[in-house]
């Protein structure tokens, strides 16, 4: 089960622009989102809708399109579904602080199967430590694998890897060449500059 109560407890809704958790429409295709987050440590938050929440990992180097690259993905707490389209400035000391943009978003398909070739629900696959999904984003397309590898002996450390399919491309580096939000066109730097101009508290994020 998710730990949304922990998420809600960690935030003070009256001082942060992040949305409260709400439900999605039944029948909606499951969503993935990748939010670039310029905080004390810069990372990309990968989130997969499953079991009514967003299963989440923080990826310090961001997702790769090269199937030979494995990227550390640190499991973080489940987020509410309507966090998926959040972007903006989060005051320092509030949930990590910094700036967030929706770097990529779209539906995904579950590729994870059990030994009999039957589809395994994503929430179960995450609990078992191996999930494969097909992303249909604007920047990322095709299969990705998340494996609970416990890198460095750390319980939260997973590995994210592109599957070798038509969406694989060793020459692309979209986290650096395509930084703009797919929703607003803004970069995290532009969000920080706007917050600065508006006199919002917190660091500017350089
Ligand atoms: Mn984050």
Tab-separated table of N, CA and C and ligand atoms in Angstrom, residues 35-39 41 43-45 47 57-58 76 79 83 90 95-97 99-100, ligand 1:
chain	number	residue	atom	x	y	z
A	35	UNK	N	9.594	14.487	-13.521
A	35	UNK	CA	9.683	15.885	-13.112
A	35	UNK	C	11.135	16.225	-12.802
A	36	UNK	N	11.686	17.165	-13.572
A	36	UNK	CA	13.029	17.637	-13.232
A	36	UNK	C	12.913	18.494	-11.979
A	37	UNK	N	13.776	18.245	-11.006
A	37	UNK	CA	13.678	18.900	-9.704
A	37	UNK	C	15.030	19.479	-9.342
A	38	UNK	N	15.099	20.797	-9.394
A	38	UNK	CA	16.326	21.517	-9.026
A	38	UNK	C	16.247	21.835	-7.549
A	39	UNK	N	16.847	20.958	-6.749
A	39	UNK	CA	16.840	21.133	-5.293
A	39	UNK	C	18.287	21.129	-4.828
A	41	UNK	N	19.978	18.705	-4.202
A	41	UNK	CA	20.560	17.781	-5.175
A	41	UNK	C	19.647	17.750	-6.386
A	43	UNK	N	17.874	16.377	-9.562
A	43	UNK	CA	17.496	15.020	-9.960
A	43	UNK	C	16.232	15.076	-10.809
A	44	UNK	N	15.893	13.940	-11.349
A	44	UNK	CA	14.658	13.786	-12.122
A	44	UNK	C	13.808	12.763	-11.382
A	45	UNK	N	12.577	13.136	-11.015
A	45	UNK	CA	11.684	12.225	-10.308
A	45	UNK	C	10.844	11.457	-11.324
A	47	UNK	N	7.902	8.858	-11.984
A	47	UNK	CA	6.720	8.393	-11.251
A	47	UNK	C	5.833	7.577	-12.199
A	57	UNK	N	10.620	7.322	-7.952
A	57	UNK	CA	12.066	7.167	-7.817
A	57	UNK	C	12.730	8.498	-8.176
A	58	UNK	N	13.789	8.852	-7.467
A	58	UNK	CA	14.602	10.024	-7.809
A	58	UNK	C	15.837	9.528	-8.553
A	76	UNK	N	11.522	6.641	-3.684
A	76	UNK	CA	11.030	7.658	-2.757
A	76	UNK	C	9.561	7.361	-2.458
A	79	UNK	N	3.465	9.328	-4.287
A	79	UNK	CA	2.864	10.658	-4.355
A	79	UNK	C	1.421	10.530	-4.837
A	83	UNK	N	-0.330	14.970	-8.407
A	83	UNK	CA	0.988	15.616	-8.388
A	83	UNK	C	1.638	15.546	-9.768
A	90	UNK	N	8.927	25.445	-5.031
A	90	UNK	CA	8.585	24.927	-3.702
A	90	UNK	C	9.491	25.639	-2.705
A	95	UNK	N	9.433	20.100	1.753
A	95	UNK	CA	9.533	18.925	0.911
A	95	UNK	C	10.698	19.001	-0.068
A	96	UNK	N	11.855	19.387	0.434
A	96	UNK	CA	13.044	19.434	-0.413
A	96	UNK	C	13.276	20.772	-1.073
A	97	UNK	N	12.226	21.565	-1.239
A	97	UNK	CA	12.360	22.881	-1.827
A	97	UNK	C	12.790	22.822	-3.284
A	99	UNK	N	12.864	23.959	-7.511
A	99	UNK	CA	11.970	24.160	-8.649
A	99	UNK	C	11.700	22.839	-9.340
A	100	UNK	N	10.461	22.703	-9.826
A	100	UNK	CA	10.030	21.475	-10.495
A	100	UNK	C	9.421	21.846	-11.842
B	1	LIG	MN1	12.334	15.401	-6.089
